[in-house]
Amino acid sequence: MSEVAVATSGLTKRFGHQVAVDSLDLLVPTGSVYGFLGPNGSGKTTTIRMLLGLVRPTSGSVELLGRAMPADGPDVLARVGSLVEGPAFHPYLTGRDNLVRLESADRTTDPRTARARIDGALDRVGLLVAATKRYRAYSLGMRQRLAIASALLRHRDLLVLDEPTNGLDPQGTREVRTLVGSLADEGATVLVSSHLLSEVEQMCSHLGVMHAGQLVAQGTSAEVRAGTEAQAVLETDQPQEAARIMRELGLTEVRTSHISATGKLGRISPDKIVAACVHQGVPVLGFRVGAPSLEDVFVSLTGEGFDVSG
Amino acid sequence: MSVADQVVVHRTRRLSTRFLRSELRLIFGRRRNLGGMLVLASVPVLISVAVKVSSPGRGGDGPDFFSSITDNGLFVALASLTIELGLFLPLAVAAISGDSIAGEANIGTLRYLLAVPVQRARLLAVKYLAIVIFSLAATLTVTLTGIVMGLALFGGGDMTLLSGSQIGFGAGLLRVMAASLYLAVCFASLGAVGLFVSTLTEQPIGAMITVVIFSTASFIADTIPQISWLHPFLITHHWLAFGDLLRSPIAWDGVQQGLYVALAYVVVFWFSGWARFAGKDVTS
């Protein structure tokens, strides 16, 4: 097996004058869980569509599991399970019948094992009890689960999951996280796009960050974070005062929330901040120094406009 | 280990009808389509009952089958086909063929089918085969309902053809079926136009309307003598030639040309659809 599950080279897509994806060099190592991040409209879904051969690149190339797309699509796509831009099924068919339809379109599987594989996939996403309900009666969360089940109808070497936790409740979100973990344990490479940064942070070994059609950062989670400086977070009931003190001490990019002030340390010694605050009568309820959260990395890479929820 | 790991992958590309059967279940399992076929079947019922309770009159521009209904029930089927080929049957075929690709694109299932993967040429081939089968089913719905109603209300027996000569009931039944098959082929060629239009849009209703306009415009153009040079090339021009199969001897000319025209439309529009769809960006 190739060491790289997904590789694109100079991948570009123009829609008219608008550049949706701009010379992308994506590199997803085999066996990794790759978090594909970026604000809405940054080109993630267009990239995923190009990976799957749904959209033709204006220029550049895509290699999936060592094979060229879209030329080798008929062979290689059977090894790729995908969830693209949300679930889409026939509303008047039941959940199971919708999977039966997708299964019957696959000419490389064994029809004799179809029933067992379909039920297995439904069971894996916890949808077996609702299998005979019509899709139109499904909640958004159930629809999302059915879409994930459709990606698991057979063994996959690569899973491309576009926003898999969209519409799921916290319980369902945890389940998807566990599922992605177990798929990775079974040897599958997982490319997962998400805007729920806290989840991506927990499950991904690698990260790629898109902004305005370009990949602004890529590598292991540690590598992507490495470029950012340590920061100090001081919890207090007077964040504005604390922020003023931080600025006076020379911290940069100081910002506040209603319970804390945060700033980049640079060469400032952290103990000075606490001392200065206490000295000036600003109560210190908590203090920590550490690597910035992924969310902070994100904002520094893509600007403040990121649609962060959670 | 999950069940998914036990899959035996068949590497041989054997011919399988699984996908086609799934497609047919989708078409014939949909309430809207069954309702449509019920409407198709209601016409022969209406005609036979109306003729039974009143005196027969002359109907439509086509072959005069109405006046023969009381002589032989088989003519109910032929009269129904004559009436329905103007709008109802083309509408039914337009609904199915216009929906074929555009419907899947509209609800987004197209991207998941292509990612299975289903090759685009194969998708168009299976979709078209399903349209052909539907055309046949729709036509036979009219024919068989007509035959059953006709035989029940007017009886069968020897058939007096339009040319005046008589043939036995079996031979008559055979000719009615042949006429239906011919019309099914004609409607299937309209279905190829529908398949092509369906690759152009994500709005199935728009595709359906376009196909109905296409067949209606063809009927209209066929009535304008100033453009008679165009008539032989119109998709609907030879449809009424199915009546020639009810003459003795059978006048094959019209039917033969009708089949050529139908075949030409199928080839041109299927490949146009393929040319359009093969490299199209699927962004729905």
Coordinates of N, CA, C and O in Angstrom, one line a residue, chain A residues 12-111:
Chain A
T12 N -6.3 23.0 -8.5 CA -6.9 24.3 -8.7 C -8.3 24.2 -9.3 O -8.5 23.4 -10.2
K13 N -9.3 24.9 -8.8 CA -10.6 24.9 -9.4 C -11.1 26.3 -9.5 O -11.2 27.1 -8.5
R14 N -11.4 26.7 -10.7 CA -12.0 28.0 -10.9 C -13.5 27.8 -11.4 O -13.8 27.0 -12.2
F15 N -14.4 28.6 -10.8 CA -15.8 28.7 -11.3 C -15.9 30.0 -11.9 O -16.0 31.0 -11.2
G16 N -15.8 30.1 -13.2 CA -15.9 31.5 -13.8 C -14.6 32.2 -13.4 O -13.5 31.7 -13.6
H17 N -14.8 33.4 -12.9 CA -13.6 34.2 -12.5 C -13.2 33.9 -11.0 O -12.1 34.2 -10.6
Q18 N -14.1 33.2 -10.3 CA -13.8 32.9 -8.9 C -12.9 31.7 -8.7 O -13.2 30.6 -9.3
V19 N -11.9 31.9 -8.0 CA -11.0 30.7 -7.7 C -11.4 30.1 -6.4 O -11.3 30.7 -5.3
A20 N -12.0 28.9 -6.5 CA -12.5 28.2 -5.3 C -11.4 27.5 -4.5 O -11.4 27.5 -3.3
V21 N -10.5 26.9 -5.3 CA -9.4 26.2 -4.7 C -8.2 26.6 -5.5 O -8.1 26.6 -6.7
D22 N -7.1 27.0 -4.8 CA -6.0 27.6 -5.4 C -4.7 26.8 -5.1 O -4.2 26.8 -4.0
S23 N -4.2 26.1 -6.2 CA -2.9 25.3 -6.1 C -2.7 24.6 -4.7 O -1.8 25.0 -4.0
L24 N -3.6 23.7 -4.5 CA -3.6 22.9 -3.3 C -2.6 21.7 -3.3 O -2.7 21.0 -4.3
D25 N -1.7 21.6 -2.3 CA -0.9 20.4 -2.2 C -1.2 19.7 -1.0 O -0.5 19.8 0.1
L26 N -2.3 18.9 -1.0 CA -2.8 18.2 0.1 C -2.0 16.9 0.3 O -1.7 16.3 -0.7
L27 N -1.7 16.6 1.5 CA -0.9 15.3 1.7 C -1.4 14.6 3.0 O -1.2 15.1 4.1
V28 N -2.2 13.5 2.7 CA -2.8 12.8 3.9 C -2.0 11.5 4.0 O -2.2 10.6 3.1
P29 N -1.2 11.3 5.0 CA -0.5 10.0 5.1 C -1.4 8.9 5.4 O -2.4 9.0 6.1
T30 N -1.1 7.7 4.9 CA -1.8 6.5 5.2 C -1.9 6.2 6.7 O -0.9 6.3 7.4
G31 N -3.1 5.9 7.2 CA -3.3 5.6 8.6 C -3.5 6.8 9.5 O -3.7 6.6 10.7
S32 N -3.5 8.0 8.9 CA -3.7 9.2 9.7 C -5.2 9.5 9.9 O -6.0 9.0 9.1
V33 N -5.5 10.3 10.9 CA -6.8 10.9 10.9 C -6.5 12.4 10.7 O -5.9 13.1 11.5
Y34 N -6.9 12.8 9.5 CA -6.5 14.1 9.0 C -7.7 15.1 9.2 O -8.8 14.9 8.6
G35 N -7.5 16.1 10.0 CA -8.5 17.1 10.2 C -8.4 18.2 9.1 O -7.4 18.9 9.0
F36 N -9.4 18.4 8.3 CA -9.4 19.3 7.2 C -10.3 20.5 7.6 O -11.5 20.4 7.7
L37 N -9.6 21.6 8.0 CA -10.3 22.7 8.6 C -10.3 23.9 7.7 O -9.5 24.1 6.9
G38 N -11.3 24.8 8.0 CA -11.3 26.0 7.3 C -12.7 26.7 7.4 O -13.7 26.0 7.7
P39 N -12.8 28.0 7.3 CA -14.0 28.7 7.4 C -15.0 28.3 6.3 O -14.6 27.7 5.3
N40 N -16.3 28.5 6.5 CA -17.2 28.3 5.4 C -16.8 29.0 4.1 O -16.4 30.1 4.2
G41 N -16.9 28.3 3.0 CA -16.6 28.9 1.8 C -15.1 29.0 1.5 O -14.6 29.7 0.6
S42 N -14.3 28.3 2.3 CA -12.8 28.3 2.1 C -12.4 27.3 1.0 O -11.2 27.3 0.7
G43 N -13.3 26.5 0.5 CA -12.9 25.5 -0.5 C -12.8 24.1 -0.1 O -12.4 23.2 -0.9
K44 N -13.2 23.8 1.1 CA -13.1 22.4 1.6 C -13.9 21.4 0.8 O -13.4 20.4 0.3
T45 N -15.2 21.8 0.7 CA -16.1 20.9 0.0 C -15.7 20.7 -1.5 O -15.8 19.6 -2.1
T46 N -15.4 21.8 -2.1 CA -14.9 21.7 -3.5 C -13.7 20.8 -3.7 O -13.6 20.0 -4.6
T47 N -12.8 20.9 -2.7 CA -11.6 20.0 -2.7 C -12.1 18.6 -2.6 O -11.6 17.7 -3.4
I48 N -13.0 18.3 -1.6 CA -13.5 16.9 -1.4 C -14.2 16.4 -2.7 O -14.0 15.3 -3.1
R49 N -14.9 17.3 -3.4 CA -15.6 16.9 -4.6 C -14.6 16.5 -5.7 O -14.8 15.6 -6.5
M50 N -13.5 17.3 -5.7 CA -12.4 16.9 -6.7 C -11.7 15.6 -6.3 O -11.4 14.9 -7.2
L51 N -11.5 15.4 -5.0 CA -10.9 14.1 -4.6 C -11.7 12.9 -5.1 O -11.2 11.9 -5.5
L52 N -13.1 13.1 -5.1 CA -14.0 12.0 -5.4 C -14.4 12.0 -6.9 O -15.1 11.1 -7.3
G53 N -13.8 12.9 -7.7 CA -14.1 12.9 -9.1 C -15.4 13.5 -9.5 O -15.9 13.3 -10.6
L54 N -16.1 14.2 -8.5 CA -17.4 14.8 -8.8 C -17.2 16.1 -9.6 O -18.0 16.4 -10.5
V55 N -16.1 16.8 -9.3 CA -15.8 18.0 -10.0 C -14.4 17.9 -10.6 O -13.5 17.3 -10.0
R56 N -14.3 18.3 -11.8 CA -13.0 18.2 -12.5 C -12.2 19.4 -12.2 O -12.6 20.6 -12.2
P57 N -10.9 19.2 -11.8 CA -10.0 20.3 -11.5 C -9.7 21.1 -12.7 O -9.7 20.6 -13.9
T58 N -9.6 22.4 -12.6 CA -9.2 23.3 -13.7 C -7.7 23.0 -14.0 O -7.4 22.9 -15.2
S59 N -6.9 22.8 -13.0 CA -5.6 22.3 -13.2 C -5.1 21.5 -12.0 O -5.7 21.6 -11.0
G60 N -4.0 20.9 -12.1 CA -3.4 20.1 -11.0 C -3.9 18.7 -11.0 O -4.7 18.3 -11.9
S61 N -3.5 17.8 -10.1 CA -3.8 16.4 -10.1 C -4.2 15.9 -8.7 O -3.8 16.5 -7.7
V62 N -4.9 14.8 -8.7 CA -5.3 14.2 -7.5 C -4.9 12.7 -7.5 O -5.1 12.0 -8.5
E63 N -4.2 12.3 -6.4 CA -3.9 10.8 -6.3 C -4.7 10.3 -5.1 O -4.5 10.9 -4.0
L64 N -5.4 9.3 -5.3 CA -6.2 8.7 -4.2 C -5.7 7.2 -4.0 O -5.8 6.4 -5.0
L65 N -5.2 6.9 -2.8 CA -4.7 5.6 -2.6 C -3.7 5.1 -3.7 O -3.7 4.0 -4.1
G66 N -2.9 6.1 -4.1 CA -1.9 5.7 -5.1 C -2.3 5.7 -6.5 O -1.6 5.4 -7.4
R67 N -3.6 6.0 -6.8 CA -4.2 6.0 -8.1 C -4.6 7.3 -8.5 O -5.1 8.1 -7.7
A68 N -4.5 7.6 -9.8 CA -4.8 8.9 -10.4 C -6.4 9.1 -10.5 O -7.0 8.2 -11.0
M69 N -6.9 10.2 -10.0 CA -8.3 10.5 -10.1 C -8.4 11.6 -11.2 O -7.5 12.5 -11.3
P70 N -9.5 11.7 -11.9 CA -10.6 10.8 -11.9 C -10.4 9.5 -12.8 O -11.3 8.7 -12.8
A71 N -9.3 9.4 -13.5 CA -9.1 8.3 -14.4 C -9.3 6.9 -13.8 O -10.0 6.1 -14.4
D72 N -8.8 6.7 -12.6 CA -8.9 5.4 -12.0 C -10.1 5.3 -11.0 O -10.2 4.3 -10.2
G73 N -11.0 6.3 -11.1 CA -12.1 6.3 -10.2 C -12.9 5.0 -10.1 O -13.2 4.6 -9.0
P74 N -13.2 4.4 -11.2 CA -14.0 3.2 -11.2 C -13.4 2.1 -10.3 O -14.1 1.3 -9.7
D75 N -12.0 2.1 -10.2 CA -11.4 1.1 -9.4 C -11.2 1.5 -8.0 O -11.4 0.7 -7.1
V76 N -10.8 2.7 -7.8 CA -10.3 3.1 -6.5 C -11.4 3.6 -5.6 O -11.4 3.4 -4.4
L77 N -12.5 4.1 -6.2 CA -13.6 4.7 -5.3 C -14.3 3.6 -4.5 O -14.9 4.0 -3.4
A78 N -14.3 2.4 -4.9 CA -14.9 1.3 -4.1 C -14.2 1.2 -2.8 O -14.8 0.7 -1.8
R79 N -12.9 1.6 -2.7 CA -12.2 1.5 -1.4 C -12.3 2.8 -0.6 O -11.7 2.9 0.4
V80 N -13.1 3.7 -1.1 CA -13.3 5.0 -0.4 C -14.7 5.2 0.0 O -15.6 5.1 -0.8
G81 N -14.9 5.4 1.3 CA -16.3 5.7 1.8 C -16.4 7.2 1.9 O -15.4 7.8 2.3
S82 N -17.5 7.8 1.5 CA -17.6 9.2 1.6 C -18.9 9.8 2.1 O -19.9 9.2 2.0
L83 N -18.7 11.0 2.7 CA -19.9 11.7 3.1 C -19.6 13.1 2.6 O -18.6 13.7 3.0
V84 N -20.4 13.6 1.7 CA -20.1 14.9 1.0 C -21.2 15.9 1.2 O -22.4 15.6 0.8
E85 N -20.9 17.0 1.9 CA -21.9 18.1 2.0 C -23.3 17.6 2.5 O -24.3 17.9 1.9
G86 N -23.2 16.8 3.6 CA -24.5 16.4 4.2 C -25.2 15.2 3.6 O -24.8 14.8 2.5
P87 N -26.1 14.6 4.3 CA -26.8 13.5 3.8 C -27.7 13.8 2.6 O -28.2 14.9 2.5
A88 N -27.9 12.8 1.7 CA -28.9 13.0 0.6 C -29.4 11.6 0.3 O -28.7 10.7 -0.2
F89 N -30.7 11.4 0.5 CA -31.3 10.2 0.2 C -32.7 10.4 -0.4 O -33.2 11.5 -0.4
H90 N -33.3 9.3 -0.9 CA -34.7 9.3 -1.4 C -35.7 9.4 -0.2 O -35.7 8.5 0.6
P91 N -36.4 10.5 -0.1 CA -37.3 10.7 1.1 C -38.3 9.7 1.3 O -38.7 9.4 2.4
Y92 N -38.9 9.1 0.2 CA -40.0 8.2 0.4 C -39.5 6.7 0.6 O -40.4 5.8 0.6
L93 N -38.2 6.5 0.6 CA -37.7 5.2 0.9 C -37.3 5.1 2.3 O -37.0 6.1 2.9
T94 N -37.3 3.9 2.9 CA -36.9 3.7 4.3 C -35.4 3.9 4.3 O -34.7 3.8 3.3
G95 N -34.9 4.0 5.5 CA -33.4 4.1 5.7 C -32.7 2.9 5.1 O -31.8 3.0 4.4
R96 N -33.2 1.7 5.4 CA -32.6 0.5 4.9 C -32.7 0.5 3.4 O -31.7 0.1 2.7
D97 N -33.9 0.8 2.8 CA -34.0 0.7 1.4 C -33.1 1.7 0.6 O -32.6 1.4 -0.5
N98 N -32.8 2.8 1.3 CA -31.9 3.7 0.7 C -30.5 3.1 0.6 O -29.7 3.3 -0.4
L99 N -30.1 2.4 1.7 CA -28.8 1.7 1.6 C -28.8 0.6 0.6 O -27.8 0.3 -0.1
V100 N -29.9 -0.1 0.5 CA -30.0 -1.2 -0.4 C -29.8 -0.6 -1.8 O -29.1 -1.2 -2.7
R101 N -30.4 0.6 -2.1 CA -30.2 1.2 -3.4 C -28.7 1.5 -3.7 O -28.2 1.1 -4.8
L102 N -28.0 2.0 -2.7 CA -26.6 2.3 -3.0 C -25.8 1.0 -3.1 O -24.9 0.9 -4.0
E103 N -26.2 0.0 -2.3 CA -25.5 -1.2 -2.4 C -25.7 -1.9 -3.8 O -24.8 -2.4 -4.4
S104 N -26.9 -1.8 -4.3 CA -27.2 -2.4 -5.6 C -26.5 -1.7 -6.7 O -26.3 -2.3 -7.8
A105 N -26.1 -0.5 -6.5 CA -25.4 0.2 -7.6 C -23.9 -0.2 -7.6 O -23.2 0.1 -8.6
D106 N -23.4 -0.9 -6.5 CA -22.0 -1.3 -6.5 C -21.9 -2.6 -7.1 O -22.3 -3.6 -6.6
R107 N -21.2 -2.7 -8.2 CA -21.1 -3.9 -9.0 C -20.0 -4.8 -8.5 O -19.8 -5.9 -9.0
T108 N -19.2 -4.4 -7.5 CA -18.1 -5.2 -7.0 C -18.3 -5.9 -5.7 O -17.4 -6.6 -5.2
T109 N -19.5 -5.7 -5.1 CA -19.8 -6.4 -3.9 C -20.6 -7.7 -4.1 O -21.2 -7.9 -5.2
D110 N -20.6 -8.5 -3.1 CA -21.3 -9.8 -3.2 C -22.7 -9.6 -2.7 O -22.9 -9.3 -1.5
P111 N -23.7 -9.8 -3.6 CA -25.1 -9.5 -3.2 C -25.5 -10.4 -2.0 O -26.4 -10.1 -1.2

